[in-house]
XYZ file of C-alpha atoms in Angstrom:
534
model
C -70.287 -33.733 43.626
C -72.249 -36.584 43.270
C -71.082 -39.085 39.937
C -73.000 -40.899 37.471
C -72.141 -44.497 37.681
C -70.662 -44.548 34.489
C -68.200 -42.018 35.875
C -67.355 -43.658 39.082
C -67.178 -47.493 37.143
C -64.642 -45.755 34.647
C -62.434 -44.516 37.754
C -62.719 -47.889 39.538
C -62.498 -50.273 36.277
C -59.958 -53.000 36.440
C -57.197 -52.649 33.733
C -58.381 -54.582 30.113
C -58.384 -54.918 27.164
C -59.548 -51.827 25.900
C -57.528 -49.698 27.651
C -54.381 -51.135 25.746
C -56.647 -50.916 22.711
C -56.825 -47.185 23.540
C -53.244 -46.818 24.455
C -52.360 -47.989 21.054
C -54.267 -46.019 18.552
C -53.963 -42.628 20.633
C -50.473 -43.666 20.923
C -50.149 -44.586 17.231
C -51.022 -40.646 16.727
C -48.291 -39.459 18.678
C -45.756 -41.913 16.864
C -46.911 -40.325 13.833
C -46.551 -36.732 15.329
C -43.012 -37.683 16.304
C -41.643 -39.063 13.153
C -43.376 -36.287 10.970
C -41.777 -33.372 13.391
C -38.033 -34.929 14.297
C -37.439 -36.258 10.871
C -36.794 -32.868 9.321
C -33.281 -33.033 10.525
C -31.903 -35.247 8.529
C -34.541 -34.121 5.617
C -32.681 -30.554 5.528
C -28.996 -32.134 5.331
C -30.309 -34.032 2.542
C -31.984 -30.503 0.995
C -28.526 -28.611 1.643
C -26.324 -30.549 -0.965
C -29.026 -31.349 -3.241
C -29.953 -27.705 -3.996
C -27.151 -25.331 -2.122
C -24.168 -27.849 -3.090
C -22.320 -24.519 -3.718
C -23.140 -22.651 -1.140
C -24.268 -22.771 2.421
C -28.159 -23.171 3.326
C -28.422 -19.683 5.311
C -29.318 -19.676 9.190
C -32.662 -18.525 8.101
C -33.737 -21.079 5.241
C -32.514 -23.348 8.165
C -34.647 -21.895 11.095
C -37.834 -21.361 8.660
C -37.641 -24.962 7.479
C -37.394 -26.128 11.506
C -40.026 -24.231 12.769
C -42.971 -24.207 9.901
C -44.185 -27.323 11.348
C -44.063 -25.909 14.981
C -45.860 -22.641 14.313
C -48.327 -25.411 12.696
C -48.434 -27.184 15.627
C -49.167 -24.663 18.005
C -52.053 -22.834 16.147
C -53.129 -27.093 15.844
C -53.414 -27.037 19.332
C -55.434 -23.902 19.827
C -58.106 -24.058 17.355
C -58.395 -28.128 17.453
C -58.268 -27.866 21.188
C -61.115 -25.210 21.120
C -63.158 -27.670 18.975
C -62.552 -30.966 21.069
C -64.396 -29.217 23.532
C -67.474 -27.376 21.249
C -67.941 -30.224 18.489
C -66.286 -33.768 20.444
C -63.176 -35.595 20.926
C -64.371 -38.143 18.430
C -65.283 -35.918 14.959
C -62.150 -33.791 15.752
C -59.763 -36.752 16.528
C -60.831 -37.965 12.821
C -60.390 -34.751 11.045
C -56.909 -34.114 12.497
C -55.693 -37.977 11.286
C -56.527 -36.748 7.722
C -54.655 -33.785 7.643
C -51.962 -35.697 8.617
C -52.140 -37.928 6.205
C -52.994 -36.017 2.766
C -50.317 -33.226 4.038
C -47.209 -36.127 4.582
C -48.117 -36.848 0.734
C -47.884 -33.365 0.085
C -44.412 -32.660 1.534
C -43.346 -35.531 -0.837
C -45.020 -34.317 -3.359
C -43.630 -30.239 -3.190
C -44.120 -28.953 -6.376
C -40.636 -28.385 -8.889
C -37.432 -30.051 -8.682
C -34.744 -27.938 -9.918
C -35.673 -24.493 -8.387
C -34.795 -24.217 -4.710
C -37.075 -21.038 -3.663
C -39.843 -23.164 -5.048
C -38.998 -26.666 -3.636
C -38.611 -24.834 -0.344
C -42.080 -22.932 0.050
C -43.489 -25.863 -1.078
C -42.722 -27.984 1.804
C -42.706 -24.961 3.920
C -46.541 -24.646 2.777
C -47.018 -28.608 3.370
C -45.168 -28.382 6.743
C -47.345 -25.972 8.030
C -50.712 -27.879 7.203
C -48.763 -30.935 8.603
C -48.385 -29.011 11.892
C -52.369 -28.271 12.465
C -52.607 -31.938 11.927
C -50.336 -32.903 14.392
C -51.425 -29.872 17.319
C -54.947 -31.417 16.885
C -53.541 -34.704 18.119
C -52.005 -33.620 21.074
C -54.698 -32.267 23.237
C -57.312 -35.147 21.962
C -55.112 -38.120 22.696
C -54.467 -36.749 26.069
C -57.878 -36.064 26.987
C -59.479 -38.940 25.222
C -56.738 -41.426 27.142
C -57.336 -39.470 30.499
C -61.505 -39.579 30.084
C -60.964 -43.344 29.670
C -58.820 -44.471 32.476
C -59.100 -45.614 35.603
C -58.178 -42.953 38.667
C -55.190 -45.722 39.479
C -53.472 -45.687 36.411
C -54.532 -42.548 34.479
C -51.155 -41.656 34.944
C -49.287 -44.710 33.602
C -51.994 -44.762 30.664
C -51.698 -41.341 29.340
C -47.407 -41.996 29.859
C -47.842 -44.757 27.515
C -49.618 -43.231 25.104
C -46.626 -40.435 25.286
C -44.030 -43.091 25.255
C -45.396 -43.598 21.693
C -43.083 -40.445 20.623
C -39.936 -42.122 21.329
C -40.868 -44.867 19.187
C -41.691 -42.295 16.589
C -38.364 -40.759 16.993
C -36.608 -43.848 16.315
C -38.750 -45.368 13.579
C -37.745 -41.861 11.537
C -34.263 -42.476 12.096
C -34.607 -46.148 11.097
C -36.295 -45.256 8.465
C -34.026 -42.539 7.574
C -30.839 -44.607 7.743
C -32.528 -47.634 5.394
C -33.840 -45.023 2.439
C -30.232 -43.428 2.299
C -28.679 -46.826 2.231
C -31.125 -48.202 -0.002
C -30.118 -45.476 -2.811
C -26.532 -45.032 -1.922
C -26.093 -48.855 -2.917
C -28.874 -48.232 -6.077
C -26.968 -45.260 -7.060
C -23.366 -46.091 -7.131
C -22.915 -46.885 -11.022
C -24.649 -43.434 -11.732
C -22.168 -41.409 -9.414
C -19.032 -43.806 -11.010
C -20.516 -42.926 -14.425
C -20.923 -39.411 -13.547
C -17.165 -39.374 -11.989
C -16.053 -41.060 -15.302
C -17.936 -38.025 -17.178
C -15.901 -35.457 -14.968
C -18.956 -34.471 -13.594
C -18.404 -33.699 -10.090
C -21.234 -33.760 -7.726
C -22.461 -35.053 -4.516
C -26.107 -35.253 -4.836
C -26.957 -37.556 -8.035
C -30.697 -36.816 -9.669
C -32.939 -40.097 -7.488
C -31.539 -38.183 -4.206
C -34.455 -35.528 -4.554
C -36.351 -38.682 -4.467
C -35.178 -39.857 -1.495
C -35.547 -37.157 0.742
C -39.779 -36.850 -0.202
C -40.019 -40.552 0.436
C -38.742 -39.909 3.838
C -41.677 -37.244 4.461
C -44.185 -39.821 3.106
C -43.976 -42.539 4.807
C -44.685 -40.408 7.469
C -48.605 -41.235 5.960
C -48.511 -44.570 6.730
C -49.094 -45.191 10.463
C -51.703 -42.478 10.589
C -53.731 -43.990 8.062
C -53.400 -47.010 9.079
C -55.198 -45.461 12.730
C -58.258 -43.730 10.787
C -60.127 -47.226 10.811
C -59.594 -47.733 14.020
C -60.099 -44.518 15.475
C -63.353 -43.928 13.964
C -64.835 -47.069 15.983
C -63.651 -45.542 19.263
C -66.632 -44.036 21.235
C -66.998 -40.250 21.924
C -65.731 -40.155 25.703
C -68.216 -41.197 28.069
C -67.602 -37.774 30.082
C -67.927 -35.711 27.494
C -71.189 -37.616 26.678
C -72.536 -37.064 29.793
C -71.393 -34.205 31.136
C -70.980 -31.726 28.457
C -73.500 -33.107 25.551
C -75.901 -34.068 29.258
C -76.433 -37.296 27.665
C -76.015 -39.919 30.463
C -77.946 -42.834 29.031
C -75.619 -42.626 25.676
C -72.799 -42.505 28.268
C -73.402 -45.757 30.122
C -74.538 -47.459 26.309
C -71.277 -46.254 24.742
C -69.035 -47.540 27.772
C -71.298 -51.129 27.834
C -70.136 -51.873 24.184
C -66.389 -51.653 24.981
C -65.907 -52.389 28.855
C -66.011 -55.784 30.247
C -69.111 -57.388 31.832
C -67.788 -56.856 35.411
C -67.340 -52.870 34.479
C -70.827 -53.284 32.533
C -72.812 -54.537 35.540
C -71.721 -51.261 37.322
C -73.277 -49.029 35.295
C -76.567 -51.258 34.082
C -78.415 -49.254 36.422
C -77.619 -46.182 34.472
C -79.673 -47.388 31.447
C -82.521 -49.136 33.430
C -84.430 -46.482 34.475
C -86.465 -44.010 33.068
C -85.198 -40.685 33.584
C -81.511 -40.375 34.597
C -80.779 -36.887 36.546
C -76.778 -35.441 36.074
C -74.811 -34.662 38.736
C -74.739 -30.701 38.802
C -71.068 -29.273 38.322
C -69.783 -26.448 39.371
C -68.023 -25.725 36.369
C -71.479 -24.890 33.854
C -72.132 -22.235 35.876
C -69.370 -20.192 34.160
C -67.399 -20.071 30.949
C -64.235 -20.505 29.359
C -62.108 -17.408 30.776
C -64.659 -15.819 32.635
C -63.574 -14.299 36.012
C -64.909 -17.191 37.553
C -62.427 -19.797 35.470
C -59.131 -17.546 35.874
C -60.003 -17.766 39.896
C -60.741 -21.387 39.873
C -58.011 -21.989 36.803
C -55.735 -19.379 36.252
C -52.923 -21.035 38.686
C -53.267 -24.438 36.905
C -53.058 -22.890 33.012
C -50.156 -20.681 34.329
C -48.121 -24.178 35.524
C -49.648 -26.287 32.679
C -48.590 -23.209 30.025
C -45.285 -21.978 31.907
C -43.673 -25.649 32.745
C -44.175 -27.223 29.128
C -42.962 -24.117 27.450
C -39.640 -23.887 29.339
C -39.287 -27.895 28.790
C -39.905 -27.837 25.178
C -37.304 -25.048 25.163
C -34.664 -27.799 26.071
C -35.982 -30.657 24.422
C -36.518 -29.456 21.066
C -33.070 -27.181 21.250
C -31.311 -30.511 21.904
C -33.348 -32.920 19.569
C -34.142 -31.177 16.653
C -30.618 -29.837 16.175
C -28.767 -32.761 17.933
C -26.047 -32.703 14.692
C -25.284 -29.175 15.197
C -24.363 -29.404 19.017
C -21.931 -32.399 17.936
C -20.631 -31.115 14.627
C -17.926 -29.763 17.005
C -16.587 -33.033 17.122
C -17.169 -34.370 13.263
C -14.888 -33.275 10.545
C -16.784 -31.868 7.911
C -18.867 -33.761 5.438
C -17.874 -31.621 2.397
C -16.249 -35.006 1.136
C -19.287 -37.133 1.814
C -22.472 -37.733 -0.597
C -25.776 -36.384 0.202
C -26.908 -40.111 1.731
C -23.793 -40.385 4.079
C -24.429 -36.937 5.797
C -28.227 -37.687 6.529
C -27.777 -41.339 7.508
C -24.974 -40.007 10.302
C -27.748 -37.254 11.495
C -30.061 -40.019 11.789
C -27.863 -42.625 13.412
C -26.479 -40.321 16.194
C -30.495 -39.266 16.667
C -31.575 -43.207 16.476
C -28.595 -43.644 19.570
C -29.828 -40.983 21.730
C -33.566 -42.569 21.158
C -32.899 -45.992 21.981
C -30.398 -45.489 24.693
C -31.422 -42.732 26.382
C -34.978 -41.101 25.158
C -37.255 -44.410 25.234
C -35.920 -45.619 28.867
C -37.305 -42.014 29.944
C -40.075 -42.520 29.088
C -40.741 -45.645 30.596
C -39.659 -44.987 33.864
C -42.040 -42.914 33.993
C -44.928 -45.087 32.914
C -43.537 -47.190 36.014
C -43.161 -44.479 38.662
C -45.891 -41.540 37.651
C -48.645 -43.432 39.854
C -46.120 -44.174 42.712
C -43.980 -41.083 43.098
C -46.400 -38.427 42.003
C -46.144 -35.959 38.615
C -45.151 -32.818 40.790
C -42.114 -34.924 42.333
C -41.113 -36.315 38.735
C -41.317 -33.213 37.039
C -39.210 -31.394 39.912
C -36.288 -34.115 39.788
C -36.404 -34.049 35.691
C -35.857 -29.949 35.966
C -33.549 -30.101 38.561
C -31.468 -33.320 37.007
C -31.545 -31.501 33.234
C -29.810 -28.197 34.941
C -27.051 -30.284 37.164
C -26.180 -31.844 33.527
C -26.246 -28.499 31.531
C -24.075 -26.954 34.232
C -21.171 -29.895 34.035
C -21.386 -29.934 30.451
C -21.169 -26.181 29.957
C -19.373 -24.655 32.522
C -15.882 -26.683 31.376
C -16.822 -26.657 27.533
C -14.798 -24.057 26.210
C -11.557 -25.482 28.093
C -12.593 -29.324 28.389
C -15.332 -30.985 26.071
C -15.149 -28.985 23.312
C -10.918 -29.951 23.123
C -11.911 -33.863 23.446
C -13.210 -34.388 19.617
C -12.000 -37.648 19.309
C -12.818 -39.165 22.992
C -16.380 -37.198 23.365
C -18.090 -40.173 24.713
C -18.474 -38.581 28.078
C -20.231 -35.795 26.459
C -22.449 -37.639 24.773
C -23.053 -39.858 27.993
C -23.895 -36.391 29.513
C -26.081 -35.153 26.487
C -28.212 -39.037 26.991
C -28.486 -37.894 30.392
C -30.886 -34.830 29.525
C -32.990 -36.973 26.750
C -33.654 -39.164 29.897
C -34.089 -36.977 32.417
C -36.311 -34.508 30.032
C -38.718 -37.890 29.229
C -38.106 -39.349 33.102
C -39.341 -35.967 33.615
C -41.256 -32.452 32.698
C -41.279 -33.686 28.904
C -43.813 -36.257 30.120
C -45.729 -34.663 32.760
C -46.221 -31.801 31.310
C -48.579 -33.787 29.020
C -50.223 -35.442 31.825
C -50.801 -32.876 34.071
C -53.172 -30.368 31.664
C -55.230 -33.473 30.642
C -55.924 -34.167 34.311
C -56.465 -30.740 35.920
C -59.689 -29.119 34.469
C -63.217 -29.151 33.988
C -64.687 -31.891 30.798
C -66.139 -28.464 29.107
C -62.961 -27.324 29.281
C -60.202 -30.127 29.242
C -59.116 -29.828 25.388
C -58.799 -26.177 25.027
C -56.645 -25.712 28.202
C -54.585 -28.846 27.320
C -54.491 -26.895 23.616
C -53.494 -23.952 25.320
C -50.614 -25.487 27.307
C -49.533 -27.589 24.283
C -49.445 -24.342 22.316
C -47.135 -22.395 24.723
C -44.664 -25.418 24.677
C -44.551 -25.245 21.125
C -43.643 -21.485 21.375
C -40.843 -22.519 23.411
C -39.996 -25.145 21.059
C -39.382 -21.801 18.110
C -38.046 -19.841 20.613
C -35.632 -22.390 21.678
C -34.486 -23.546 18.347
C -34.297 -20.349 16.261
C -32.114 -18.932 19.488
C -29.895 -21.577 19.566
C -29.330 -21.580 15.137
C -28.754 -17.885 15.470
C -26.550 -17.430 18.917
C -24.077 -20.380 18.536
C -23.517 -20.326 15.145
C -21.489 -17.072 12.780
C -20.843 -17.657 8.999
C -17.120 -17.479 7.695
C -17.205 -15.693 4.853
C -14.062 -16.574 2.748
C -15.428 -20.220 3.099
C -18.908 -20.190 2.628
C -19.674 -22.795 5.971
C -21.936 -21.899 9.533
C -20.541 -23.779 12.149
C -21.190 -23.495 16.080
C -18.719 -21.457 17.799
C -17.672 -22.955 21.340
C -18.152 -20.000 22.881
C -21.116 -19.869 22.255
C -22.024 -23.133 23.049
C -21.318 -22.927 26.446
C -23.171 -19.582 27.010
C -26.520 -21.926 25.149
C -25.965 -24.540 27.491
C -25.978 -22.168 30.449
C -28.824 -20.470 29.329
C -30.767 -24.118 29.459
C -29.494 -24.599 32.765
C -31.021 -21.632 34.107
C -34.488 -22.736 32.006
C -34.637 -25.740 33.570
C -34.307 -24.004 37.164
C -36.785 -21.917 36.290
C -39.104 -25.009 35.726
C -38.075 -26.570 39.224
C -39.678 -23.191 40.736
C -42.505 -22.564 38.980
C -43.712 -26.695 39.267
C -42.871 -26.536 43.364
C -44.544 -22.785 43.802
C -47.754 -24.043 41.406
C -48.176 -26.877 40.021
C -50.916 -29.206 42.039
C -50.339 -33.145 42.557
C -53.212 -35.128 40.742
C -52.087 -38.837 41.866
C -54.743 -41.374 42.991
C -58.097 -38.762 41.891
C -60.730 -38.613 39.808
C -60.792 -35.937 37.122
C -64.131 -35.223 38.694
C -62.205 -34.339 41.956
C -59.457 -32.391 40.455
C -62.132 -30.343 39.267
C -64.028 -29.541 42.340
C -61.284 -29.342 44.617
C -59.918 -26.505 43.176
C -61.086 -23.953 45.266
C -59.219 -25.362 48.307
C -56.225 -27.285 46.317
C -52.643 -26.985 47.024
C -49.789 -26.218 45.178
C -46.329 -28.253 44.914
C -45.444 -31.570 45.769
C -48.313 -32.220 48.247
C -47.523 -29.275 50.988
C -49.908 -27.164 52.149
C -48.376 -24.221 52.025
C -49.696 -22.229 48.392
C -53.919 -22.789 48.868
C -55.445 -21.409 45.691
C -57.721 -18.925 46.447
């Protein structure tokens, strides 16, 4: 396919300041996404003690609280991913950010302070709207970064954007711990007065403000990036290949690229007329027979792999405290701040020691090793860890309650190989495989499949591993069911290995246009010419 100079210049451009600026602007969106999605676990610990101090919160309520934002995210990925291709990346990018800002504040201002049904219904509504904004941020961040990057370091740039999710998880834990500690110290006097008056409570009145504050803080990074996002030009590939305005694409890139890069594309604006290169994707529509013939296998592979990894990743991350509750004494004797603090501390340890290093291993190796090999390795290593943890779980791990450091290390390896593996590569690959006219839509479809996997994993784990002690009104994991859950998650990872090997194409070192045009004779698996796409 003949290329415009602006596209070839982008592919060959040296790494420069604007690339890092784009990483930071797009990455702060993923930072906010992770903060908002993963702060809910300790928040629900607080809500359960504030509004359910006399009985159990129940698995049904807990499930809805966890998945409502994920459901909104899935829908947002479909809607805003499509709009990103129809309206433009930049315009929809700003809209998603505004939704995230206002809905984060809405979560904190959830109406009612006494009736728990009213509080949770209001919170669920705003969490769903928040999910819509988060969902739009996924395909747009990945698409914009892929279309600005050069082909040599494109994978590392997109991985760097996604790695901000790890910092968002760490920040949500840090903010939760700081807020809990501050409110606990400030409220010690009121607790002593209530105890002296004979009033027994684990949740003083001001604790209802604490969880709202944690949720509202999520609006700050989103608001801070709105101005810089609006200064970003539209993607040159979108302007040239979708809007058919090559001259404007060249001018936009001259505003942000270095003088060296500008000289490479100067000829695109100097001539009277610019002929756009013919694109094979312009001859067929989304979801047409031709589309499925060329991209159906890629869309299946991207969606299936994202579904499988999110079953594992969100189950393990959102339910971290539930998985480890077998080794901790019930927190009935602690106040509302202590229980949330412990959940957040555990998440912070995992994020700092496993999640964030995994992301940055991918940043370093993604353009050296390749997407497919890293994805297969990550799925395989997670499968091994789950089997090692699951097979002896009932007769070994569950009986070492006070010396479970080995199990903690194993559990940390799950997060490391998830992020140095399929959790990151499933974000990268859909942004590289599909034509410019369909890139954001197909990334949104793949991401939505992942969020449905997250819903399946989260709800399934909650219901499958819990049973209720009616005489105590408590809900806790059952050892035998946790063991089965680990084995099932191991099998899910093995399925990911197979789908990746047989269906996923390597995109390393190729321009986005080469990936698009090579669909008719591309190969699957890790560079093996065994499965040509017809």
